[in-house]
Every structure is written in structure tokens, then in C-alpha cells.
Short mmCIF file of C-alpha atoms in Angstrom, two decimals:
data_model
loop_
_atom_site.label_atom_id
_atom_site.label_comp_id
_atom_site.label_asym_id
_atom_site.label_seq_id
_atom_site.Cartn_x
_atom_site.Cartn_y
_atom_site.Cartn_z
CA MET A 1 -28.81 42.74 80.46
CA ILE A 2 -25.19 41.68 81.06
CA VAL A 3 -24.80 39.71 84.30
CA THR A 4 -22.14 37.98 86.35
CA CYS A 5 -22.40 34.29 87.05
CA ARG A 6 -23.19 35.03 90.70
CA GLN A 7 -26.03 37.37 89.73
CA MET A 8 -27.43 34.64 87.50
CA GLN A 9 -27.16 32.07 90.28
CA GLN A 10 -28.95 34.42 92.69
CA CYS A 11 -31.74 34.85 90.15
CA GLU A 12 -32.08 31.07 89.89
CA GLU A 13 -32.14 30.73 93.69
CA ALA A 14 -34.91 33.33 93.89
CA ALA A 15 -36.89 31.41 91.27
CA PHE A 16 -36.53 28.17 93.22
CA ALA A 17 -37.69 30.01 96.36
CA ARG A 18 -40.84 31.05 94.45
CA GLY A 19 -41.55 27.39 93.77
CA VAL A 20 -40.16 27.19 90.24
CA GLY A 21 -38.74 23.73 89.64
CA ALA A 22 -35.39 22.92 88.05
CA ALA A 23 -37.16 20.44 85.77
CA ALA A 24 -39.41 23.17 84.36
CA LEU A 25 -36.46 25.47 83.70
CA MET A 26 -34.60 22.62 81.99
CA GLU A 27 -37.58 21.94 79.74
CA GLU A 28 -37.83 25.56 78.67
CA ALA A 29 -34.08 25.91 78.17
CA GLY A 30 -33.79 22.67 76.23
CA ARG A 31 -36.62 23.56 73.87
CA GLY A 32 -35.05 26.94 73.24
CA ILE A 33 -31.68 25.36 72.53
CA ALA A 34 -33.35 23.01 70.06
CA ASN A 35 -34.69 26.06 68.23
CA VAL A 36 -31.17 27.50 68.08
CA VAL A 37 -30.01 24.28 66.41
CA ARG A 38 -32.92 24.51 63.97
CA GLN A 39 -31.99 28.05 62.99
CA PHE A 40 -28.30 27.41 62.38
CA ALA A 41 -28.55 23.80 61.16
CA PRO A 42 -31.97 23.54 59.48
CA HIS A 43 -31.24 20.22 57.76
CA ALA A 44 -31.19 17.15 60.01
CA GLY A 45 -28.02 15.11 60.28
CA SER A 46 -25.90 13.71 63.11
CA LEU A 47 -26.21 15.31 66.57
CA VAL A 48 -23.36 14.48 68.94
CA LEU A 49 -24.07 15.08 72.63
CA PHE A 50 -21.02 15.73 74.80
CA LEU A 51 -22.39 15.23 78.30
CA GLY A 52 -21.08 16.02 81.76
CA LYS A 53 -22.68 15.03 85.05
CA GLY A 54 -24.75 18.13 85.75
CA ASN A 55 -27.85 19.92 84.57
CA ASN A 56 -26.08 21.37 81.56
CA ALA A 57 -26.20 17.82 80.20
CA GLY A 58 -29.91 17.76 80.98
CA ASP A 59 -30.47 20.85 78.82
CA ALA A 60 -28.66 19.07 75.96
CA LEU A 61 -30.79 15.96 76.37
CA VAL A 62 -34.06 17.92 76.31
CA ALA A 63 -32.88 19.65 73.13
CA ALA A 64 -31.97 16.24 71.67
CA ARG A 65 -35.43 14.90 72.50
CA GLU A 66 -36.99 17.72 70.50
CA LEU A 67 -34.58 17.35 67.58
CA VAL A 68 -34.95 13.61 67.19
CA MET A 69 -38.50 14.34 66.03
CA ASP A 70 -36.97 16.40 63.18
CA GLY A 71 -34.96 13.41 62.00
CA TRP A 72 -31.65 13.98 63.77
CA LYS A 73 -29.59 10.85 64.58
CA LEU A 74 -28.33 11.03 68.15
CA HIS A 75 -24.86 10.05 69.32
CA ALA A 76 -23.47 10.53 72.83
CA ARG A 77 -20.07 10.92 74.47
CA LEU A 78 -20.27 10.58 78.25
CA CYS A 79 -17.73 11.74 80.81
CA CYS A 80 -18.95 9.17 83.31
CA ALA A 81 -21.28 6.22 83.73
CA PRO A 82 -24.98 7.23 83.43
CA GLU A 83 -25.64 6.35 87.08
CA ALA A 84 -23.07 8.98 88.14
CA MET A 85 -25.06 11.81 86.50
CA LYS A 86 -27.40 14.08 88.43
CA GLU A 87 -31.00 12.96 88.71
CA LEU A 88 -32.56 15.14 86.00
CA PRO A 89 -30.05 14.49 83.20
CA ARG A 90 -29.98 10.79 84.14
CA ARG A 91 -33.78 10.65 83.81
CA HIS A 92 -33.71 12.33 80.38
CA LEU A 93 -30.94 10.02 79.20
CA THR A 94 -32.98 6.99 80.25
CA MET A 95 -35.99 8.22 78.29
CA LEU A 96 -33.85 8.81 75.20
CA ARG A 97 -31.75 5.65 75.45
CA SER A 98 -33.45 3.89 72.54
CA HIS A 99 -32.64 6.83 70.23
CA VAL A 100 -29.01 7.36 71.31
CA ARG A 101 -25.96 5.58 70.01
CA PHE A 102 -23.08 5.69 72.49
CA ILE A 103 -19.72 6.06 70.76
CA ASP A 104 -16.14 5.84 71.98
CA ASN A 105 -14.55 8.61 69.90
CA ALA A 106 -16.41 11.13 67.75
CA THR A 107 -13.31 12.04 65.76
CA THR A 108 -12.91 8.50 64.37
CA PHE A 109 -16.59 7.60 64.11
CA ASP A 110 -18.01 7.26 60.58
CA PHE A 111 -21.03 9.57 60.61
CA ALA A 112 -23.63 9.38 57.86
CA PRO A 113 -23.28 11.99 55.09
CA GLY A 114 -24.80 15.31 56.07
CA PRO A 115 -24.32 17.96 58.73
CA VAL A 116 -22.69 17.10 62.05
CA VAL A 117 -23.57 19.20 65.09
CA SER A 118 -21.87 18.95 68.49
CA LEU A 119 -23.79 20.03 71.59
CA ASP A 120 -21.53 21.07 74.44
CA GLY A 121 -23.24 19.80 77.59
CA LEU A 122 -20.12 19.40 79.69
CA LEU A 123 -20.10 22.35 82.11
CA GLY A 124 -22.29 25.27 83.15
CA ILE A 125 -21.62 28.67 84.70
CA GLY A 126 -20.78 27.20 88.11
CA ALA A 127 -17.53 25.66 86.87
CA GLN A 128 -14.28 27.44 87.71
CA GLY A 129 -10.63 26.78 87.05
CA PRO A 130 -9.14 24.06 84.83
CA MET A 131 -11.40 21.29 83.61
CA LYS A 132 -11.10 17.82 85.10
CA PRO A 133 -9.10 15.47 82.86
CA GLU A 134 -12.14 13.50 81.64
CA LEU A 135 -13.95 16.72 80.69
CA GLN A 136 -10.86 18.25 79.12
CA ALA A 137 -10.46 15.16 76.95
CA LEU A 138 -14.05 15.48 75.68
CA ALA A 139 -13.64 19.22 75.04
CA ARG A 140 -10.47 18.50 73.07
CA GLU A 141 -12.35 15.84 71.10
CA MET A 142 -15.12 18.32 70.34
CA ASN A 143 -12.61 20.85 69.02
CA THR A 144 -10.92 18.21 66.88
CA LEU A 145 -14.28 17.17 65.44
CA ARG A 146 -14.95 20.80 64.55
CA ARG A 147 -11.60 21.25 62.82
CA GLN A 148 -11.28 17.91 61.05
CA LYS A 149 -14.90 17.15 60.13
CA HIS A 150 -16.23 20.71 60.14
CA ALA A 151 -18.85 19.94 62.77
CA LEU A 152 -20.95 22.89 63.93
CA THR A 153 -20.29 23.29 67.65
CA ILE A 154 -23.08 24.75 69.76
CA ALA A 155 -22.29 25.53 73.39
CA MET A 156 -25.06 25.87 75.95
CA ASP A 157 -25.00 28.93 78.18
CA ILE A 158 -21.21 29.14 78.07
CA PRO A 159 -18.49 27.16 76.26
CA SER A 160 -17.01 24.59 78.64
CA GLY A 161 -13.67 25.81 79.96
CA LEU A 162 -14.43 29.53 79.56
CA ASP A 163 -14.71 31.72 82.65
CA GLY A 164 -18.21 33.20 82.68
CA ASP A 165 -17.15 36.43 84.37
CA HIS A 166 -13.76 37.27 82.89
CA GLY A 167 -13.67 35.42 79.56
CA ASP A 168 -10.46 33.59 80.37
CA ALA A 169 -10.15 30.19 78.70
CA CYS A 170 -8.45 27.21 80.24
CA GLU A 171 -6.54 24.65 78.18
CA ASP A 172 -8.70 22.89 75.54
CA ALA A 173 -11.72 25.12 76.21
CA VAL A 174 -14.52 24.44 73.75
CA GLU A 175 -14.40 26.54 70.58
CA ALA A 176 -18.06 27.09 69.77
CA ASP A 177 -19.53 28.39 66.54
CA VAL A 178 -22.71 29.37 68.39
CA THR A 179 -23.34 29.82 72.09
CA ALA A 180 -26.98 29.37 73.08
CA VAL A 181 -26.97 31.62 76.15
CA VAL A 182 -29.71 30.77 78.62
CA ALA A 183 -31.78 33.58 80.19
CA GLN A 184 -29.14 36.34 80.37
CA ILE A 185 -25.83 37.23 78.68
CA LYS A 186 -22.89 36.44 80.95
CA ALA A 187 -20.22 39.13 81.16
CA GLY A 188 -17.31 36.87 80.24
CA LEU A 189 -18.80 36.10 76.84
CA LEU A 190 -18.19 39.70 75.74
CA GLU A 191 -14.62 40.09 76.95
CA ASP A 192 -11.83 40.65 74.44
CA GLY A 193 -10.62 37.32 73.08
CA ALA A 194 -13.65 35.38 74.29
CA ASP A 195 -15.27 35.59 70.86
CA HIS A 196 -12.80 32.93 69.64
CA PHE A 197 -14.54 30.46 71.95
CA VAL A 198 -18.06 31.93 72.02
CA GLY A 199 -18.79 32.52 68.35
CA ARG A 200 -22.27 33.73 67.56
CA ILE A 201 -24.45 34.53 70.58
CA ALA A 202 -28.09 33.38 70.56
CA LEU A 203 -30.09 34.34 73.63
CA VAL A 204 -32.60 31.73 74.82
CA PRO A 205 -35.03 33.60 77.11
CA LEU A 206 -36.49 31.99 80.23
CA ARG A 207 -39.58 33.69 81.61
CA GLU A 208 -38.83 32.93 85.25
CA LEU A 209 -35.24 34.23 84.95
CA SER A 210 -35.98 37.43 83.06
CA ASN A 211 -35.76 39.80 86.04
CA VAL A 212 -32.17 40.18 87.15
CA GLU A 213 -30.01 43.17 87.94
CA GLY A 214 -26.82 43.42 85.91
CA ASP A 215 -24.66 45.91 84.05
CA ALA A 216 -27.08 48.59 82.89
CA HIS A 217 -24.28 50.30 80.96
CA ALA A 218 -23.94 47.53 78.37
CA GLU A 219 -26.28 45.53 76.15
CA ALA A 220 -25.87 42.63 73.74
CA LEU A 221 -27.81 43.14 70.52
CA THR A 222 -30.80 40.83 70.30
CA PRO A 223 -34.12 41.13 68.43
CA VAL A 224 -35.90 41.76 71.73
CA LEU A 225 -33.84 44.94 72.11
CA LEU A 226 -33.68 45.96 68.47
CA ARG A 227 -37.23 45.54 67.21
CA ALA A 228 -38.43 48.67 68.96
CA TRP A 229 -35.67 50.68 67.24
CA LEU A 230 -36.70 49.74 63.71
CA PRO A 231 -39.17 52.26 62.24
CA ARG A 232 -42.61 50.89 61.35
CA ARG A 233 -43.88 52.45 58.16
CA ALA A 234 -47.22 54.16 57.83
CA HIS A 235 -49.44 52.97 54.99
CA ASN A 236 -49.50 56.41 53.38
CA MET A 237 -45.79 57.26 53.52
CA HIS A 238 -43.92 58.20 50.33
CA LYS A 239 -40.33 57.76 49.18
CA GLY A 240 -39.23 61.12 50.51
CA GLU A 241 -40.37 60.15 53.98
CA ALA A 242 -38.38 56.91 53.72
CA GLY A 243 -35.18 58.94 53.69
CA ARG A 244 -32.90 60.65 51.17
CA VAL A 245 -29.37 59.25 51.33
CA GLY A 246 -26.33 60.89 49.76
CA ILE A 247 -23.23 58.76 49.34
CA ILE A 248 -19.80 60.22 48.58
CA ALA A 249 -17.75 57.21 47.51
CA GLY A 250 -15.81 55.62 44.68
CA SER A 251 -12.71 56.52 42.70
CA PRO A 252 -10.90 54.92 39.75
CA GLY A 253 -9.97 51.38 40.77
CA PHE A 254 -12.32 51.41 43.78
CA LEU A 255 -15.75 51.52 42.20
CA GLY A 256 -17.02 48.37 43.93
CA ALA A 257 -16.97 50.01 47.35
CA ALA A 258 -19.39 52.69 46.18
CA GLU A 259 -21.67 50.10 44.58
CA LEU A 260 -21.80 48.00 47.75
CA ALA A 261 -22.59 51.03 49.91
CA CYS A 262 -25.45 51.95 47.57
CA ARG A 263 -26.81 48.40 47.59
CA GLY A 264 -26.68 48.37 51.38
CA ALA A 265 -28.65 51.62 51.56
CA LEU A 266 -31.27 50.38 49.10
CA ARG A 267 -31.83 47.08 50.89
CA ALA A 268 -32.07 48.80 54.27
CA GLY A 269 -35.06 50.77 53.10
CA ALA A 270 -33.79 54.16 51.92
CA GLY A 271 -36.40 55.98 49.87
CA LEU A 272 -33.91 57.70 47.56
CA VAL A 273 -30.20 56.98 47.14
CA THR A 274 -27.86 59.33 45.29
CA LEU A 275 -24.20 58.57 44.62
CA LEU A 276 -22.05 61.69 44.23
CA VAL A 277 -18.89 61.23 42.16
CA LYS A 278 -16.39 63.29 40.22
CA GLU A 279 -16.73 63.82 36.48
CA ASP A 280 -13.94 61.36 35.64
CA VAL A 281 -15.62 58.62 37.68
CA TYR A 282 -19.15 59.12 36.34
CA PRO A 283 -18.77 57.25 33.01
CA LEU A 284 -17.01 54.38 34.80
CA ILE A 285 -19.61 53.85 37.48
CA ALA A 286 -23.00 55.00 36.24
CA SER A 287 -23.74 51.88 34.21
CA ARG A 288 -22.86 49.45 36.99
CA MET A 289 -25.07 51.03 39.64
CA PRO A 290 -28.40 49.43 40.55
CA VAL A 291 -31.11 51.06 38.48
CA GLU A 292 -32.70 52.51 41.63
CA VAL A 293 -29.59 54.60 42.42
CA MET A 294 -29.21 58.11 41.06
CA VAL A 295 -25.63 58.97 40.08
CA LYS A 296 -24.72 62.64 40.10
CA ALA A 297 -21.42 64.12 38.91
CA VAL A 298 -20.13 67.06 40.95
CA ASP A 299 -17.25 69.47 40.41
CA ASP A 300 -16.80 69.91 44.15
CA TYR A 301 -17.93 67.58 46.93
CA ARG A 302 -18.85 70.64 48.98
CA ASP A 303 -21.84 71.06 46.67
CA VAL A 304 -23.52 68.38 48.79
CA LEU A 305 -23.93 70.97 51.55
CA ASP A 306 -26.61 72.69 49.46
CA MET A 307 -28.41 69.50 48.44
CA ARG A 308 -31.45 67.99 50.08
CA PHE A 309 -30.50 64.85 51.99
CA ASP A 310 -31.47 63.33 55.32
CA ALA A 311 -28.13 61.55 55.88
CA LEU A 312 -24.74 61.13 54.23
CA ALA A 313 -22.24 58.30 53.97
CA ILE A 314 -18.68 59.31 53.13
CA GLY A 315 -15.56 57.29 52.48
CA PRO A 316 -15.89 53.86 50.79
CA GLY A 317 -13.33 53.66 47.98
CA LEU A 318 -13.10 57.46 47.94
CA GLY A 319 -9.35 58.00 47.66
CA PHE A 320 -7.49 61.11 48.77
CA ASP A 321 -7.34 63.33 45.68
CA HIS A 322 -10.07 65.63 47.00
CA GLU A 323 -9.29 65.52 50.71
CA LYS A 324 -9.79 69.25 51.31
CA GLU A 325 -13.35 69.14 49.95
CA VAL A 326 -14.26 66.04 51.95
CA LEU A 327 -12.92 67.49 55.18
CA GLU A 328 -15.00 70.61 54.67
CA VAL A 329 -18.13 68.49 54.27
CA LEU A 330 -17.26 66.61 57.45
CA LYS A 331 -16.77 69.89 59.31
CA GLN A 332 -19.80 71.75 58.02
CA SER A 333 -22.64 69.32 57.41
CA LYS A 334 -25.29 69.38 60.12
CA LEU A 335 -26.74 66.09 58.85
CA PRO A 336 -26.05 62.68 60.37
CA VAL A 337 -22.93 61.46 58.56
CA ILE A 338 -21.57 57.91 58.38
CA VAL A 339 -17.77 58.22 58.28
CA ASP A 340 -15.95 55.19 56.91
CA ALA A 341 -12.82 53.99 55.13
CA ASP A 342 -10.79 56.79 53.50
CA ALA A 343 -12.80 59.50 55.29
CA LEU A 344 -11.70 57.98 58.60
CA THR A 345 -8.08 58.09 57.49
CA MET A 346 -8.49 61.75 56.58
CA LEU A 347 -9.75 62.51 60.08
CA ALA A 348 -6.88 60.56 61.60
CA GLN A 349 -4.47 62.71 59.60
CA HIS A 350 -6.26 65.92 60.58
CA PRO A 351 -7.07 65.71 64.30
CA GLU A 352 -8.15 69.34 64.34
CA VAL A 353 -11.06 68.42 62.06
CA LEU A 354 -11.81 65.38 64.19
CA ASP A 355 -12.09 67.66 67.21
CA LYS A 356 -14.43 70.07 65.40
CA THR A 357 -16.81 67.27 64.48
CA GLY A 358 -17.17 66.05 68.07
CA LYS A 359 -20.50 67.79 68.64
CA LEU A 360 -21.92 66.98 65.21
CA PRO A 361 -23.93 63.80 64.51
CA ARG A 362 -21.20 61.50 63.24
CA LEU A 363 -21.15 57.70 63.17
CA MET A 364 -17.57 56.49 62.71
CA THR A 365 -17.16 52.85 61.63
CA PRO A 366 -13.47 51.88 61.83
CA HIS A 367 -11.97 48.44 61.54
CA PRO A 368 -9.07 47.78 63.95
CA GLY A 369 -6.44 49.21 61.57
CA GLU A 370 -8.39 52.42 61.08
CA LEU A 371 -8.95 52.67 64.82
CA ASP A 372 -5.21 52.36 65.37
CA ARG A 373 -4.65 55.37 63.12
CA LEU A 374 -7.27 57.37 65.02
CA LEU A 375 -5.75 56.43 68.38
CA ARG A 376 -2.46 58.12 67.51
CA ASN A 377 -4.29 61.32 68.44
CA PHE A 378 -5.39 59.97 71.83
CA PRO A 379 -2.41 59.23 74.09
CA GLY A 380 -3.05 57.01 77.08
CA TRP A 381 -5.25 54.40 75.38
CA HIS A 382 -2.65 51.63 75.65
CA GLY A 383 -3.83 48.71 77.73
CA MET A 384 -7.52 49.47 77.32
CA ASN A 385 -9.84 46.75 76.07
CA ARG A 386 -12.13 47.36 73.08
CA ARG A 387 -15.03 48.51 75.21
CA LYS A 388 -12.97 51.06 77.13
CA VAL A 389 -11.38 52.40 73.95
CA VAL A 390 -14.67 53.13 72.18
CA GLU A 391 -16.13 54.61 75.34
CA ALA A 392 -13.09 56.85 75.78
CA LEU A 393 -13.28 58.07 72.17
CA THR A 394 -16.91 59.12 72.59
CA GLU A 395 -16.89 60.43 76.16
CA THR A 396 -15.75 63.95 75.20
CA ALA A 397 -17.62 64.07 71.86
CA PRO A 398 -21.38 64.19 72.53
CA GLY A 399 -22.33 63.91 68.85
CA ARG A 400 -20.07 60.98 68.05
CA THR A 401 -21.02 57.33 67.84
CA LEU A 402 -18.22 54.87 67.30
CA LEU A 403 -18.75 51.40 65.83
CA LEU A 404 -15.61 49.28 66.09
CA LYS A 405 -15.89 46.45 63.60
CA GLY A 406 -14.68 42.95 64.36
CA ALA A 407 -15.83 39.48 65.33
CA ARG A 408 -17.64 41.14 68.24
CA THR A 409 -18.54 44.62 67.00
CA VAL A 410 -18.63 47.18 69.83
CA ILE A 411 -20.63 50.43 69.68
CA ALA A 412 -20.42 53.42 72.01
CA THR A 413 -22.12 56.81 72.35
CA ARG A 414 -21.84 59.10 75.35
CA GLY A 415 -24.74 58.59 77.73
CA GLN A 416 -25.89 55.36 76.06
CA PRO A 417 -25.29 51.69 77.00
CA THR A 418 -22.35 50.23 75.11
CA LEU A 419 -23.58 47.70 72.56
CA PHE A 420 -22.08 44.35 71.57
CA ASN A 421 -23.18 42.65 68.38
CA SER A 422 -24.21 39.00 68.49
CA THR A 423 -24.53 38.05 64.81
CA GLY A 424 -22.22 37.09 61.95
CA HIS A 425 -19.70 34.39 61.10
CA PRO A 426 -16.03 34.12 60.00
CA GLY A 427 -17.03 34.24 56.33
CA MET A 428 -17.50 37.98 56.80
CA ALA A 429 -13.72 38.39 56.98
CA SER A 430 -13.59 39.61 53.37
CA GLY A 431 -13.54 42.86 51.46
CA GLY A 432 -16.58 45.05 51.07
CA MET A 433 -18.50 44.08 54.21
CA GLY A 434 -17.85 47.49 55.77
CA ASP A 435 -19.10 49.25 52.64
CA VAL A 436 -22.45 47.47 52.88
CA LEU A 437 -22.59 48.35 56.59
CA SER A 438 -22.05 52.05 55.81
CA GLY A 439 -24.95 52.03 53.37
CA VAL A 440 -27.23 50.33 55.87
CA CYS A 441 -26.30 52.83 58.57
CA ALA A 442 -26.99 55.73 56.22
CA ALA A 443 -30.40 54.36 55.24
CA LEU A 444 -31.44 54.00 58.86
CA ALA A 445 -30.09 57.45 59.78
CA ALA A 446 -32.07 58.94 56.89
CA GLN A 447 -35.18 57.41 58.46
CA HIS A 448 -34.39 59.47 61.58
CA VAL A 449 -33.15 56.59 63.69
CA PRO A 450 -30.62 57.94 66.25
CA LEU A 451 -27.05 57.06 65.31
CA HIS A 452 -26.50 54.80 68.33
CA GLN A 453 -29.51 52.71 67.36
CA CYS A 454 -28.53 52.91 63.67
CA ALA A 455 -25.20 51.34 64.46
CA GLY A 456 -26.76 48.56 66.52
CA LEU A 457 -29.40 47.74 63.95
CA ALA A 458 -26.95 47.80 61.06
CA ALA A 459 -24.39 45.57 62.78
CA TRP A 460 -27.02 42.98 63.70
CA LEU A 461 -28.67 43.06 60.28
CA CYS A 462 -25.46 42.67 58.30
CA GLY A 463 -24.34 39.78 60.50
CA ARG A 464 -27.73 38.09 60.23
CA ALA A 465 -27.79 38.61 56.45
CA ALA A 466 -24.44 36.83 56.20
CA GLU A 467 -25.90 33.94 58.20
CA ARG A 468 -28.93 33.91 55.92
CA VAL A 469 -26.73 33.51 52.84
CA VAL A 470 -25.31 30.28 54.27
CA VAL A 471 -28.75 28.83 55.03
CA GLU A 472 -30.78 30.07 52.06
CA GLU A 473 -28.13 29.46 49.41
CA ARG A 474 -26.69 26.28 50.97
CA MET A 475 -23.33 28.03 50.81
CA ALA A 476 -20.15 27.58 52.83
CA GLN A 477 -19.24 30.51 55.04
CA GLU A 478 -15.95 31.00 53.19
CA ALA A 479 -17.84 31.65 49.94
CA VAL A 480 -19.98 34.51 51.27
CA CYS A 481 -19.24 37.87 49.65
CA ALA A 482 -20.32 41.38 50.57
CA GLY A 483 -22.74 41.49 47.64
CA ASP A 484 -24.45 38.39 49.00
CA VAL A 485 -24.91 40.14 52.34
CA ALA A 486 -26.54 43.15 50.69
CA ALA A 487 -28.87 40.85 48.73
CA HIS A 488 -30.05 39.08 51.91
CA LEU A 489 -30.70 42.14 54.05
CA GLY A 490 -34.41 41.75 53.37
CA SER A 491 -34.41 38.32 55.00
CA ALA A 492 -32.47 39.70 57.94
CA LEU A 493 -35.00 42.49 58.41
CA LEU A 494 -37.78 39.93 58.40
CA ASP A 495 -35.92 37.83 60.97
CA LEU A 496 -35.55 40.88 63.18
CA THR A 497 -39.24 41.70 63.11
CA GLN A 498 -40.17 38.08 63.76
CA GLY A 499 -37.77 37.69 66.68
CA CYS A 500 -35.31 35.09 65.37
CA PHE A 501 -32.18 34.51 67.44
#
């Protein structure tokens, strides 16, 4: 559920009226935040607490209490004297005092070798307007520590300095790598531009704050939502029942895109994957395909219309030499079709075909440049945010699902809640990621998952797989490649079923 700050505050007030104590909520929130740190920084190092006066600081201190048992060394930057803090955070600070080293400036402090994690405990959702000078200085210090010493910054509930309703950031607002959102997703975290400050969203549930009315027309993708969408296999199923995927992709010079799409489909559970290529491409690509992929040469891509598949993916590295054939497949196939890359450009250049496919099951997966080409056929979109654009492009096309890729992937289908992805990291800003995504989408569609749910599952899984590469391989984000993401989809699927953040 997506809520405003006021709706969240009303939910808290109702909980207090039922006799729920602030201390109990702080305990539950703090333990959940500690688990977020464990997921994204599994090896203990230096934990730097940036603490304000209020209960947001208390959440950070509870998390620190849990993490010190894992071997984390605690350091603290205070905005005020301890006696000026609210009662609960002051009490937790007193209990932790023997474990905490108070420092004057985190950017000049000589931390021990190993990971450095900053916990943003400066401000909560009640803050509005510019930060006070002492808080602004600490937020600026946190950002400098992130840039200069590559600290992992984890905000709690909302990055300090970001408006929880509108996503506007004041000067020196905290730039978080992960935001551990408490209880419910706040609307401002999903606004255009807010992702620069929010980073990855990890929802920390609180039992007593689980019942709140919010925006029923939007959802952030979390395992709680997604697990029910993932098919559970019967013991006696066979490969045909796991889905037959046909992929039309690859051309001379762009063979890798086809390979990545096939690997994505395999790792997302497709029973049978067939790559359809032209005769001149076959000898170039057949030997580099995973052994599980069947490669079939065709004289005409329209032959796929008479083949037995459960879903198609069309476009990665395809080129434009056979545009007429591809457009006919897009117009005629009654199957769910994932439309990506060059196939999207073809539709942008032929709006009459785009119109004819509006009632057919089509999942379009543009990046912002491809979306811009599509929008030339839709006057009046100027000034819309990402959510409104994808909703507008699907409102008159009942068969169409649109997945707009980006740091905060947005997914829309008419009559369904708009979805916002929560996973991933900046290392995914590299070639081939969209090709893997197309393969994953096709595998899920072939297992008869509705396209809206396919898009949500695939976006979350690919983002989580990229995160898994960093943790499992001890690899910097910048070094993560699309092939790594495909290889770690199995771990991501396991995380989804087990309810990781």
C-alpha cells in the first residue's frame, strides 16, 4: 500500500489508542532495520550512526544494538547533547554507550579496513521544509562519506531532507543506497527524481501498523506481494507444462543480446527455449548458445505463427532487415508477446501496427529512449510524470502492459494497480540487462502468469539477482554484467520465495 505521511501518522495514533507502546514499535522497527543491514552488508565492519533528537534515532540505536552482536564496531555522530534527545532514543543510547565511539567528523575519521555503513537516524516522516543547520551539516557529512569512502548509506523510513509526500529534496538531503521503509511505503519515495535519494527500497513490516488505507491504484513490488504470483510447480509436471518459449532475436554483430535473452528465459524456469534466427545467423550463433537452448533457422519469421509456443519474446539485437515479417508476427500472434529493443522501434515507426496490437497480449519493455520514440505517436504527453505516461499508454489498449525501465521501473496495465520496482543498484546501468529481462518475462508468460504480474516478477527478480552478484561474488556494483544477473536468477527466485527484502 502507498500512503501519505498523514495517513501513516493516523495509523500510528490509532495503534497508540489501542494500547500499543512506542517502545514496542521501536523494537520491532529497529530489529527489522538490522536485518536490512545484514542483507545488504553481510560482513561486519564500521557502523556510523547519524542521530537526531527524535525516535528515528531510537530506531537506529535498536538496530545498532542488534548489529553489535554480529561484530559491527559502532561510531556515532550526534546533532545535540544526549540529554537533549527524546526519552526513548536517550535510553537506548545510554544502554549502548560502552559500545559506541563518539567521533567529531566521519569524513576524516580513520575507520578500520572493511565495509563502512551509515545509518541515517536524523529525521522521520514528520519533518517538513529545510533541515535545521545542525542536521543539514550531518546530512552533508553523510553524503561526503558515501562519495569519498564509498560508505553504504541506509536511510530509515525516509532519507532525511526528502519530502515524504511529494519527493522534493531540500539542500543536502541524504542520498541513500537503501531506504529501510517502516510499515508502509510513503508516496514521496516513488516520485520522479526521488530515486536519486531513496535508492533501493526495503520494506520493514510492523504488525500493528499493517492496516492502513492508502493509494489502492499503486503498489511497490515486495516479496509479500509477489510470492503469490509465482507459480508453484506440481511434482508430476513435465517440461511442456513449464512453458515453451520462442525468442526472435539476434543478427550479425548483435548475437549477445539473443544469448542473454535465452539465458534469462532458462534461469526463470522455462521448460523449452527455442531461438529463431535467419540462415545467415545460424552458424554464427548456434555454438555459443547454452546447450539447453534449441536454435532453429527460419526462412521467414512469420513461420513462428504455425509453431507451438506458449509465449514469444521479440526484439533483442534483431536489426531491421526483416521488419515486414516481424511486424506481421506482432500483428497476428495471439500469444503473449514480450516486445523489446528493435521490435519496439519498429512499432514506433509504424503506429498503425501499434494500434492494431492494443487488444492483443503484449508486454512492451522500453527504456526511456525507446519510450520517447513511442511517445511521438501520442501528442499531449508532455509534462506527465513516469507513472502518468505509462498509465496513459495502456488506458486505451486493454491487452497492453507497459514496463518502463529505469532506476525505479514502472509498470502499468489497464484496470491493474501501477507497480513500482524496489530492487536493483546502479551497476545495472550497462548493456544487456534489458535482454535478460525480456527472457525472464517470456519464461513467466509461458507459465501462464498474466503479463502484468510477469512484468512485476521479472523486474524484481532481475534487480535482486544483480544485488545477489555483489554479495555472493564479493563484487563491486560497477563490475556486474548482464550475464552475471542471468546466472544469479536462481538465488533471486529463492529469495523471493523465502521473503527476503
